[in-house]
Coordinates of C-alpha atoms and ligand atoms in Angstrom, one line a residue:
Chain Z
X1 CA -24.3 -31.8 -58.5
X2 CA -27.9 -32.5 -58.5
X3 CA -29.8 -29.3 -59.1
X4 CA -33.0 -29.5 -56.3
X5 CA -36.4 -28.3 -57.3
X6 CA -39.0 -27.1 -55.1
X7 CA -41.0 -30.5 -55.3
X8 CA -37.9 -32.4 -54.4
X9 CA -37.5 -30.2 -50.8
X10 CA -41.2 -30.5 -50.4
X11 CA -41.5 -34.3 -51.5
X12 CA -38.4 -35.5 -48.7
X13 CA -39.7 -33.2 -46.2
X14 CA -43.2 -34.6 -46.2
X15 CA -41.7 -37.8 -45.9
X16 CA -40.3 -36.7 -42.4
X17 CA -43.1 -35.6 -41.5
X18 CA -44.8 -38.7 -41.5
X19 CA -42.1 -39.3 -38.2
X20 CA -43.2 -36.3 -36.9
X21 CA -46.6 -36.9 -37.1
X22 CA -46.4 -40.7 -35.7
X23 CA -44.1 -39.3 -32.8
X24 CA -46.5 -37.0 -31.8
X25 CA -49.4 -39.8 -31.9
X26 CA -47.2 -41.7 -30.3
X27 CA -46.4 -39.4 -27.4
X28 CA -49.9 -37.9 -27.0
X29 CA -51.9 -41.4 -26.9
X30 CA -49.1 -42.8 -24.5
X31 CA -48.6 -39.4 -22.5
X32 CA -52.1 -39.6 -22.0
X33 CA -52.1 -43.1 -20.4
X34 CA -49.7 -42.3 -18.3
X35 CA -51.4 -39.2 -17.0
X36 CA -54.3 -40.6 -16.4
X37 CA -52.9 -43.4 -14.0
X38 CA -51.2 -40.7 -12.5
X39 CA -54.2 -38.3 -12.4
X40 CA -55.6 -41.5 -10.7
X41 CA -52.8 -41.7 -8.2
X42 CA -52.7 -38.2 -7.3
X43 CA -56.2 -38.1 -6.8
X44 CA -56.2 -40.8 -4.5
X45 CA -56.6 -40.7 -0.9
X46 CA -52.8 -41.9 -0.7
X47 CA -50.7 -39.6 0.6
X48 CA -47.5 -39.9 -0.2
X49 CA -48.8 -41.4 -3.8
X50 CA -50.0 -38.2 -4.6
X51 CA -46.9 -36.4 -3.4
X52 CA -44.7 -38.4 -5.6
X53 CA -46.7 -37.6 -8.3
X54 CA -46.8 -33.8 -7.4
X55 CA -42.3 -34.4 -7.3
X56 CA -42.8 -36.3 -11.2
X57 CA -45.0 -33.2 -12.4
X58 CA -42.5 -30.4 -11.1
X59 CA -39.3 -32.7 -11.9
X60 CA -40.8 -32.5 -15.9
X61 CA -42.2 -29.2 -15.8
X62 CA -38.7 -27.4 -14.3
X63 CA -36.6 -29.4 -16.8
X64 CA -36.1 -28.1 -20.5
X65 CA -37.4 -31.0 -22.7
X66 CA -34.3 -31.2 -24.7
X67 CA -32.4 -32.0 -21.2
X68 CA -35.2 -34.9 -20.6
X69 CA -34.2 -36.2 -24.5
X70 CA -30.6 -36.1 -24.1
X71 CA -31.1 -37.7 -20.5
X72 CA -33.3 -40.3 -22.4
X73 CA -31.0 -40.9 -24.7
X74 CA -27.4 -41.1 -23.0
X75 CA -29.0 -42.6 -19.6
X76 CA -30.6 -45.2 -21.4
X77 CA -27.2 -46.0 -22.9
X78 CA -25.4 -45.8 -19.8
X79 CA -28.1 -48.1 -17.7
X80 CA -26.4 -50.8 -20.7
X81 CA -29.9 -50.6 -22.4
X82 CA -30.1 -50.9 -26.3
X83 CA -30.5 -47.5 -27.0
X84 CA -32.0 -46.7 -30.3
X85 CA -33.3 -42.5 -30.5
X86 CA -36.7 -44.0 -31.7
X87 CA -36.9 -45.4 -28.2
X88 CA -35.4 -42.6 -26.5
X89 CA -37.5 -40.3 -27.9
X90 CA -40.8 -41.8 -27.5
X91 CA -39.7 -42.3 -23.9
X92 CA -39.2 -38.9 -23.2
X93 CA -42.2 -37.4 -24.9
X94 CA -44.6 -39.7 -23.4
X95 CA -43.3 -38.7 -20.0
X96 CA -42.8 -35.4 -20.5
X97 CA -46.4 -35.4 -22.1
X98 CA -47.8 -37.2 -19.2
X99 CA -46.4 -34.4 -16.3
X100 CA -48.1 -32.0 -18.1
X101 CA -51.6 -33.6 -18.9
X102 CA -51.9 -34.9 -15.5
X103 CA -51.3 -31.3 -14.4
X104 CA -53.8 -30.0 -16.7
X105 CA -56.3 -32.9 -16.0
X106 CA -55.5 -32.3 -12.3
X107 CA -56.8 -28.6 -12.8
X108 CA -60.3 -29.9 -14.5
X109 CA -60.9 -32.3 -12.1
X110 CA -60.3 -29.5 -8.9
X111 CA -62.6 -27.3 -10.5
X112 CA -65.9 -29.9 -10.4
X113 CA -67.0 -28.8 -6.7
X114 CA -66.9 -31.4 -4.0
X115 CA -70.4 -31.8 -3.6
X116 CA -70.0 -33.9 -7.1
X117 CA -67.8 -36.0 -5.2
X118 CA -70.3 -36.1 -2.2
X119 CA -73.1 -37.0 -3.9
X120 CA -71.5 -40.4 -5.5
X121 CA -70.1 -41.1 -2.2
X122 CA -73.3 -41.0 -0.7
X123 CA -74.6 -43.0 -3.1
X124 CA -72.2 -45.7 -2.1
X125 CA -70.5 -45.7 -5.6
X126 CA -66.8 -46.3 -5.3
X127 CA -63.7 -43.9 -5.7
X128 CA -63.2 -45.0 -9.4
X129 CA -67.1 -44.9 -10.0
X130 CA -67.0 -41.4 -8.7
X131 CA -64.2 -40.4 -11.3
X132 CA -65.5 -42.6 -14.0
X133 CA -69.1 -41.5 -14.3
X134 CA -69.2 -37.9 -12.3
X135 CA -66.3 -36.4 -12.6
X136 CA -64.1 -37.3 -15.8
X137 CA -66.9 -36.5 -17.8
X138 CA -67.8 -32.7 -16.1
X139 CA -63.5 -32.4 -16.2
X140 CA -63.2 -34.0 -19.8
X141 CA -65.5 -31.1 -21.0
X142 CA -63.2 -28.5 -19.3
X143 CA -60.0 -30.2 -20.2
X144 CA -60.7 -30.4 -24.0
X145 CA -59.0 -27.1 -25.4
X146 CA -56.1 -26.8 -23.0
X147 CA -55.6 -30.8 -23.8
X148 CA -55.6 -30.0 -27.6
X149 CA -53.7 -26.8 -27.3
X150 CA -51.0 -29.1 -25.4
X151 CA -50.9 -31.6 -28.4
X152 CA -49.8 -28.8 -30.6
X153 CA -46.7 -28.1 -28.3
X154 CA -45.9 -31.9 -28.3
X155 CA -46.2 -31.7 -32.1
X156 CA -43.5 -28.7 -32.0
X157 CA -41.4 -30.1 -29.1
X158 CA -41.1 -33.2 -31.3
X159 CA -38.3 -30.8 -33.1
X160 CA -36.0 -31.2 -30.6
X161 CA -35.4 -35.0 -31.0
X162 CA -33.7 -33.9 -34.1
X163 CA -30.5 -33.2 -31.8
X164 CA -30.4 -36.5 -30.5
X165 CA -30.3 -37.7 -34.3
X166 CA -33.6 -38.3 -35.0
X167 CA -34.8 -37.8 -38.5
X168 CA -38.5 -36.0 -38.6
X169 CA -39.0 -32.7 -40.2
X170 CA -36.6 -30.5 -38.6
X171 CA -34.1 -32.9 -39.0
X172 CA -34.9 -33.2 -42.8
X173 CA -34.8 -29.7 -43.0
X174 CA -31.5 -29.3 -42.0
X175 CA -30.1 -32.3 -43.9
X176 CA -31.9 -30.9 -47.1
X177 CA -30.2 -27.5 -46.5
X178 CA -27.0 -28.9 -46.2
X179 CA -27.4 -30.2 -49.5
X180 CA -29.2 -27.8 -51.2
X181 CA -27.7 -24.5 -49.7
X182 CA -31.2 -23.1 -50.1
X183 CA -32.1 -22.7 -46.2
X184 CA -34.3 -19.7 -46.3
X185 CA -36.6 -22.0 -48.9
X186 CA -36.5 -25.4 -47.0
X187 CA -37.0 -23.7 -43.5
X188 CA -39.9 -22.0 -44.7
X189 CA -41.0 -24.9 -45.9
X190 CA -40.5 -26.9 -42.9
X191 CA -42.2 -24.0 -41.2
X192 CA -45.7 -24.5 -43.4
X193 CA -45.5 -28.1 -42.4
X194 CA -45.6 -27.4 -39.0
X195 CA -48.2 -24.9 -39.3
X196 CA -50.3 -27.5 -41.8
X197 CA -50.4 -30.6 -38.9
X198 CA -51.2 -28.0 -35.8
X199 CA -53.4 -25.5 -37.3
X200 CA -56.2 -28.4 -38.1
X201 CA -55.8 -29.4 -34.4
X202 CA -56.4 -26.2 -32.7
X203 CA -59.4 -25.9 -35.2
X204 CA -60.9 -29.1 -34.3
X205 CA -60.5 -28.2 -31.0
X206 CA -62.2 -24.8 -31.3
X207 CA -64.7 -26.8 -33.0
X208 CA -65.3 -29.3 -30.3
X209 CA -65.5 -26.9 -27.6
X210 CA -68.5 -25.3 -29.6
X211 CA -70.6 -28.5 -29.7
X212 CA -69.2 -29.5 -26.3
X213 CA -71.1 -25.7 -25.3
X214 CA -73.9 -26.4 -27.1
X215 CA -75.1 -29.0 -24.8
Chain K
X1 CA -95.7 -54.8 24.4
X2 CA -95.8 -58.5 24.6
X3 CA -93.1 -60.1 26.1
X4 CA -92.4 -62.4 22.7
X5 CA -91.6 -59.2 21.0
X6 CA -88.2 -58.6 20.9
X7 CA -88.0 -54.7 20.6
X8 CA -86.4 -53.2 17.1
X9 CA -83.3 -52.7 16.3
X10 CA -82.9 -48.9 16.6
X11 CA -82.3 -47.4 12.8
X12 CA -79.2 -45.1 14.2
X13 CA -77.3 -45.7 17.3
X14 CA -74.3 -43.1 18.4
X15 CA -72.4 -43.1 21.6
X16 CA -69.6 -40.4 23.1
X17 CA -68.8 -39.4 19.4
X18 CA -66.1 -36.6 18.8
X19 CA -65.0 -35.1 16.0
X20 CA -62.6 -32.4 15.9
X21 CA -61.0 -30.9 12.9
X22 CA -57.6 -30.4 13.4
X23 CA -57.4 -28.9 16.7
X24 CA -60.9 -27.3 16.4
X25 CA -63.1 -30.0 18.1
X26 CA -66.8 -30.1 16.8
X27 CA -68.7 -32.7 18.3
X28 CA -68.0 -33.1 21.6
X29 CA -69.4 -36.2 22.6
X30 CA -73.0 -36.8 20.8
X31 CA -75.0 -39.9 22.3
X32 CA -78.0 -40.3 20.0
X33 CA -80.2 -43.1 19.5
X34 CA -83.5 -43.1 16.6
X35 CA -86.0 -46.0 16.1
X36 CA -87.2 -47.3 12.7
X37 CA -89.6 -44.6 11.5
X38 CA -88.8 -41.8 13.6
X39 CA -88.4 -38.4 12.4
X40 CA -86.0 -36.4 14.0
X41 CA -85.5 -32.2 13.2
X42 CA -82.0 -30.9 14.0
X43 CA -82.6 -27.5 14.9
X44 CA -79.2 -25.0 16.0
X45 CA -77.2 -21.9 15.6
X46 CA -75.0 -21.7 12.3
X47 CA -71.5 -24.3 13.2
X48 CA -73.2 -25.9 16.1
X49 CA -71.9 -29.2 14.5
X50 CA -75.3 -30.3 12.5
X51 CA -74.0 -30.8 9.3
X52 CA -71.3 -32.4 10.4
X53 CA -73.2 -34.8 12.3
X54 CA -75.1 -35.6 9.6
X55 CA -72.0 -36.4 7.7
X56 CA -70.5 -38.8 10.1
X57 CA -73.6 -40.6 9.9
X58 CA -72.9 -41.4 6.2
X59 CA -69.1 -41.3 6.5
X60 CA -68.2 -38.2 4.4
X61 CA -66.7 -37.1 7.3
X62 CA -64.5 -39.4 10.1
X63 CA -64.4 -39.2 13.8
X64 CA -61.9 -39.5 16.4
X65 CA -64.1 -41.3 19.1
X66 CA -67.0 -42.6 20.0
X67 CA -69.3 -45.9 18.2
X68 CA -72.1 -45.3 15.5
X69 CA -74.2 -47.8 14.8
X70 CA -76.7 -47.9 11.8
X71 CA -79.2 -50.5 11.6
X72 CA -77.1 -53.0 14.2
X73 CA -74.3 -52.5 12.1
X74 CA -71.0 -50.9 13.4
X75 CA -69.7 -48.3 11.3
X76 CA -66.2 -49.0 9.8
X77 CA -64.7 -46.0 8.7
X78 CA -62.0 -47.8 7.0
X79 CA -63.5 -50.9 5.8
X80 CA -64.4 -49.6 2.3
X81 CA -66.7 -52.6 1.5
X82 CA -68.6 -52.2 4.8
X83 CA -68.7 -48.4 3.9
X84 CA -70.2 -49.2 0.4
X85 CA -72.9 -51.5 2.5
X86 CA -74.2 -48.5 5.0
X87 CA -74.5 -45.8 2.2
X88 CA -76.5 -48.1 0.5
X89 CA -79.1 -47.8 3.4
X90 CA -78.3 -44.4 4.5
X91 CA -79.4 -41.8 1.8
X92 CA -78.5 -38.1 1.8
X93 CA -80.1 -35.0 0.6
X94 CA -77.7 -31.9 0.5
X95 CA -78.6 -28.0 0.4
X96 CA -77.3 -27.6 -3.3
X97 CA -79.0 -30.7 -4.5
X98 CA -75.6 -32.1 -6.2
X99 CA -77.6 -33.5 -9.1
X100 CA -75.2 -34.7 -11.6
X101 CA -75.4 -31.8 -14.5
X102 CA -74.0 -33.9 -17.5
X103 CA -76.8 -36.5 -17.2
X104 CA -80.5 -36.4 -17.5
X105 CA -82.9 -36.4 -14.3
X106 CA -83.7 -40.0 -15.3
X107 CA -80.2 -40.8 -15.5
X108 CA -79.4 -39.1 -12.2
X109 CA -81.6 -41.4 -10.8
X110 CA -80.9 -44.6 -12.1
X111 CA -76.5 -44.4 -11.9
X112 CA -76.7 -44.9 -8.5
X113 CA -78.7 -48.8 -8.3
X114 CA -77.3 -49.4 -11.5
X115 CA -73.4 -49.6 -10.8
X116 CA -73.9 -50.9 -6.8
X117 CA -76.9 -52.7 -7.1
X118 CA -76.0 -54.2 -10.4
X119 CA -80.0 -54.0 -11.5
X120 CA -80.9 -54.5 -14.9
X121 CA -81.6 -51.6 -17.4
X122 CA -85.5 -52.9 -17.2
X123 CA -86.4 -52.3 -13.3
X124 CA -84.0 -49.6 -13.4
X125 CA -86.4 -47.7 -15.9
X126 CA -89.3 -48.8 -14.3
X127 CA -87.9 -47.7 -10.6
X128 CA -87.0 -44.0 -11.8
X129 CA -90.1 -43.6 -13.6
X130 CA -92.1 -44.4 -10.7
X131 CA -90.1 -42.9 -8.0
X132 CA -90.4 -39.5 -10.7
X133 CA -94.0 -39.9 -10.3
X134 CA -93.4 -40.5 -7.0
X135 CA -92.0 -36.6 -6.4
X136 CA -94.4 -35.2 -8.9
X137 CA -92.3 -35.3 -11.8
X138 CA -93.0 -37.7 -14.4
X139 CA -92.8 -35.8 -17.1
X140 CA -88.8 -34.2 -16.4
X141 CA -87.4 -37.4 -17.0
X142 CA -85.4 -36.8 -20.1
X143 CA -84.4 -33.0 -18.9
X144 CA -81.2 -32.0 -17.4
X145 CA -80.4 -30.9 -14.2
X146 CA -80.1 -27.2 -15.8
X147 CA -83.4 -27.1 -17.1
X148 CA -85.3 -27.4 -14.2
X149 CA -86.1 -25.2 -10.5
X150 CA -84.1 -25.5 -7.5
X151 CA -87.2 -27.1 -6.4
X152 CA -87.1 -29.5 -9.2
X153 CA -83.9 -30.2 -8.9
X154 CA -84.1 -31.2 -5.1
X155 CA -87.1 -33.1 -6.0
X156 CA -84.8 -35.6 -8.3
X157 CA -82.1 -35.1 -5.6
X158 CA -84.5 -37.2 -3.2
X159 CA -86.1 -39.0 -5.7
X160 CA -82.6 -40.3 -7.1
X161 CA -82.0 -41.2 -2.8
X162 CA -84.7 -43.1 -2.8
X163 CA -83.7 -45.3 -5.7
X164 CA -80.9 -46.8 -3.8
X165 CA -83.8 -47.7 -1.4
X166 CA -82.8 -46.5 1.6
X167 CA -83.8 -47.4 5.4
X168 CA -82.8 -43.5 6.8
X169 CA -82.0 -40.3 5.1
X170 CA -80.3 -37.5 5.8
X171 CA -81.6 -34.1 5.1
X172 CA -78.8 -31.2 5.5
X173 CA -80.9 -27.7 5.2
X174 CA -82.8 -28.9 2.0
X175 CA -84.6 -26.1 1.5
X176 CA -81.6 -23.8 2.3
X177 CA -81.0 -22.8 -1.2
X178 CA -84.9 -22.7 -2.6
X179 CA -86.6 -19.2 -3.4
X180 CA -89.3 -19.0 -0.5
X181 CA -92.4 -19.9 -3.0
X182 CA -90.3 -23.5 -4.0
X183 CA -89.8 -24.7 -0.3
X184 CA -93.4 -25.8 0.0
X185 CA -93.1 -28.2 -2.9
X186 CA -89.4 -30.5 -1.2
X187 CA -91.5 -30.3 2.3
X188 CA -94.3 -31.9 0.5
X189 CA -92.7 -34.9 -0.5
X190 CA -90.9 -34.9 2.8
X191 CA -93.4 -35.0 4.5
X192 CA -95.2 -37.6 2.7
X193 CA -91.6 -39.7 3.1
X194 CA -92.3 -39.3 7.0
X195 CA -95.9 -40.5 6.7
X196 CA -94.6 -43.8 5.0
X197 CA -92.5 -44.5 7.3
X198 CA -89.2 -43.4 6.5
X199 CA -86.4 -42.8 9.0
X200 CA -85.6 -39.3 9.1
X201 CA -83.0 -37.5 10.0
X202 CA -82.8 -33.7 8.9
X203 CA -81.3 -30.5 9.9
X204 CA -83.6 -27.3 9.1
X205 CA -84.7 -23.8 9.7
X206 CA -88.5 -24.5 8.8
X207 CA -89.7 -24.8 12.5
X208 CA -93.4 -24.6 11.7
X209 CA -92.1 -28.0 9.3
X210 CA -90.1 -29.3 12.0
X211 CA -93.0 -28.9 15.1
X212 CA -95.7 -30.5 12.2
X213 CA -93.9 -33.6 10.7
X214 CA -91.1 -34.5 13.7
X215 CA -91.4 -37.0 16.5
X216 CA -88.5 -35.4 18.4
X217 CA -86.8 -32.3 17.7
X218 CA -82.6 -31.9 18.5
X219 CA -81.5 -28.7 19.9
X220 CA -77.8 -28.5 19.0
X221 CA -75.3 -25.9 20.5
X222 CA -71.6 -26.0 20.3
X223 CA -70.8 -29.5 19.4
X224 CA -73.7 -31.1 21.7
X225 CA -77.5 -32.3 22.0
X226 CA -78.1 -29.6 24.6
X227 CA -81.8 -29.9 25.0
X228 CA -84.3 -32.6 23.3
X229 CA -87.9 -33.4 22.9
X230 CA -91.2 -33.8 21.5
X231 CA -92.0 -30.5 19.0
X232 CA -94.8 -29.0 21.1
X233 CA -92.9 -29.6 24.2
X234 CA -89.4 -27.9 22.9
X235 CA -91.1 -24.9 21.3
X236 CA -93.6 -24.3 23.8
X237 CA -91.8 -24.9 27.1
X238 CA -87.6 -24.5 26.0
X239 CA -86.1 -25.7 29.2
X240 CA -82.4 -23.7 28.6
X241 CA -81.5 -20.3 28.4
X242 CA -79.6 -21.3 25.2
X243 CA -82.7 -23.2 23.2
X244 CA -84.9 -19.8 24.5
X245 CA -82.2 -17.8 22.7
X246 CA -82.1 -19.3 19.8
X247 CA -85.7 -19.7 19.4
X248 CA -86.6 -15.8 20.1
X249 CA -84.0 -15.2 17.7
X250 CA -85.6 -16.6 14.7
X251 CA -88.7 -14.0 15.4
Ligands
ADP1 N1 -64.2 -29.4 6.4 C1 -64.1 -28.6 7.5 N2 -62.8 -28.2 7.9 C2 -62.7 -27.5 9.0 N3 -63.6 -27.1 9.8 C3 -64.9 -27.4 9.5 C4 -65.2 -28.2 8.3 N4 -66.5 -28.4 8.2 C5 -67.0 -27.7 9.3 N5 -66.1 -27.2 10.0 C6 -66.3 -26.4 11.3 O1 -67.1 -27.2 12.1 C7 -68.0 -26.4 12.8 C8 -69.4 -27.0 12.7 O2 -69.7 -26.9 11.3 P1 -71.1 -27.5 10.8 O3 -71.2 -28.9 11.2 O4 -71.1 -27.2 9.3 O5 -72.2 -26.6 11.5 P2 -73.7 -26.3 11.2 O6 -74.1 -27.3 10.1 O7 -74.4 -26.5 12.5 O8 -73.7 -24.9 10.7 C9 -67.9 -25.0 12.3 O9 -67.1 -24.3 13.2 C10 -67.1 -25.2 11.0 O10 -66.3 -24.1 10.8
MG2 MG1 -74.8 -26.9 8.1

């Protein structure tokens, strides 16, 4: 048997992270489109569009995320679709990203009082004007650390696509400790990696709240 | 008047309008007409329907009955384009001035003409410079909204109306908000608005203001015009129990 050295665990395990890291990307950038149409929708004057969107934010929010992957992953299947877990996963990170930034958005954008809203109106500027050049911008500055802090639970709930087969870091880990029989060392490991991609994030985001203050 | 001259399209026309919210109905029937030029004060108790009826004038608020017609033009409460069209020549001023506090007082200003009106960034500079001038603040035109007075600040609320280039504005209590020694400052350039001809239409507390720059002052009380008339008239010679109450109460 092949005796495993430190660097070996490390070396294989930062080579899953690169998944993790790309699923995360992947899930925030597209999670974030999605929101924002939906932020859109809900903050229309439609109704029953902003209802629905109401249902989609509870229906993600009330449902463990590893339910939403395995639902991903086996309805896809069952709906006859090629199923692969790259495109499971990304599917159900992106929506489950998207109930919750709309949510979060949502929040920003109530807090920016009406008269903001007023004013555009009565300057004749449209509903997407309105959102566009008053109120995204006051909300953004609002949204930016509970956005950021959210990014670092997409980059932790990315884990859980490791039941459904997918190989990123936790994944590795587990595979590396079944060959290696060294679990307290490769879990720790696994561990620092974790805390090496998120800690940068929340710092930047600290970071860009300060200069965000500043002015 | 010779014959030839057909007379002027009034600047605001409203007829039997209502407005109720929810059950609660707050203007019961409001028939209204102002000409080009005049300047109307909206005096009344505190949710006599004032604001709101400045707000159905602009359509930030909608109404249940009744025909309001700005200019000639029907309002269309759900034609969005036609909407876009009337709030382009009715202007509003509101009690908390609404500047926009992550843009500069020039840029406050210039937003406005420069998504709607599609003017280029060259006569949209020149237009907010002058109309800073205008409201006595030429040199504020790189500050933000938070660096300034709330006299300031309402001063580039009007002066950021008036770049759309408005036939009528709406004043809603626009001193309201302003430490006692700032109102005199926004009345000034109100004033001078009314002097150039400006269509006004604004609710306010400031009688002495009212009885010196109005043509007709509006006695509202509980959802309707209850009394109307010249200033000197009103004041001096109230012809309803309700108008002589309200008045003796601001004593
Ligand atoms: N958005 C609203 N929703 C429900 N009721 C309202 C709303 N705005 C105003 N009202 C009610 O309408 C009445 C008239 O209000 P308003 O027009 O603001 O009066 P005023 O400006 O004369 O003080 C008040 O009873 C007020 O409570
Ligand atoms: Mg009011």
């Amino acid at each position: 048997m092949v005796e495993f050295t430190l660097w070996d665990i490390l070396r294989n395990l930062l080579f899953a992270a690169r998944w993790t890291v790309l699923l995360s990307l992947i899930a925030f950038v597209g999670g974030s489109l999605v929101g924002l149409l939906l932020l859109i929708a809900r903050l229309s004057t439609h109704q029953l569009l902003g209802r629905a969107v109401a249902a989609y934010v509870q229906l993600f929010q009330g449902t463990p995320l590893l339910m939403q992957l395995f639902l991903a992953y086996f309805g896809m299947a069952m709906l006859g679709a090629q199923t692969s877990v790259w495109t499971a996963a990304t599917l159900a990170l992106t929506l489950y990203s998207s109930a919750f930034l709309t949510e979060i958005w949502h929040g920003c954008v109530l807090s920016i009082s009406r008269g903001q809203w007023e004013a555009g109106q009565a300057l004749a500027l449209g509903f997407i004007e309105q959102l566009r050049h008053i109120i995204l911008p006051q909300a953004g500055r609002i949204a930016v650390a509970p956005t950021v802090g959210f990014l670092v639970q997409v980059v932790k709930g990315t884990a859980l696509t490791s039941v459904i087969g997918f190989v990123e870091l936790t994944k590795a880990g587990t595979m590396i400790t079944n060959a290696t029989f060294k679990p307290f060392v490769v879990y720790s490991s696994v561990a620092l990696l974790y805390f090496l991609i998120c800690y940068p994030i929340s710092a930047y985001a600290r970071s860009l709240e300060r200069k965000l203050d500043a002015r | 008047m010779p014959a030839d001259l057909t007379p002027a399209v009034p600047a605001l026309t409203i007829a039997g309008l209502r407005k109720s919210f929810g059950s609660n109905e707050v203007l019961k029937g409001i028939d209204l007409t102002v000409a080009p030029g005049e300047v109307i004060a909206i005096i009344g108790k505190s949710g006599s329907g004032k604001s709101t009826l400045l707000r159905c004038v602009n359509g930030l608020e909608t109404f249940q009955h009744g025909t309001l017609e700005v200019d000639g033009q029907a309002l269309a409460q759900d034609n969005a384009a036609a909407m876009r069209a009337l709030r382009q020549r009715v202007g509003m001023i509101f009690q908390s001035f609404n500047l926009f506090p992550h843009l500069t007082v020039g840029k406050n200003i210039m937003l406005a003409p420069g998504l709607v009106r599609k003017l280029p960034a060259d006569v949209l500079l020149e237009r907010a410079r002058r109309l800073l001038e205008r409201v006595g603040l030429a040199e504020k035109f790189d500050a933000y909204p938070d660096q300034l007075s709330g006299g300031q600040q309402q001063r580039v609320a009007i002066a950021r109306a008036l770049a759309m280039e408005p036939m009528m504005l709406l004043c809603d209590e626009i001193t309201s908000a302003l430490d006692p020694e700032l109102v005199g400052e926004v009345l000034a350039v109100v004033e001078a608005l009314a002097k150039e001809g400006m269509t006004l239409l604004m609710v306010t507390h400031e009688m002495n203001f009212a009885r010196k720059v109005s043509d007709r002052v509006i006695f509202m009380h509980q959802g309707r015009v209850h009394e109307q008339g010249p200033p000197e008239r009103l004041f001096a010679d109230p012809q309803t129990a309700e108008l002589r109450q309200f008045l003796s109460s601001l004593q």
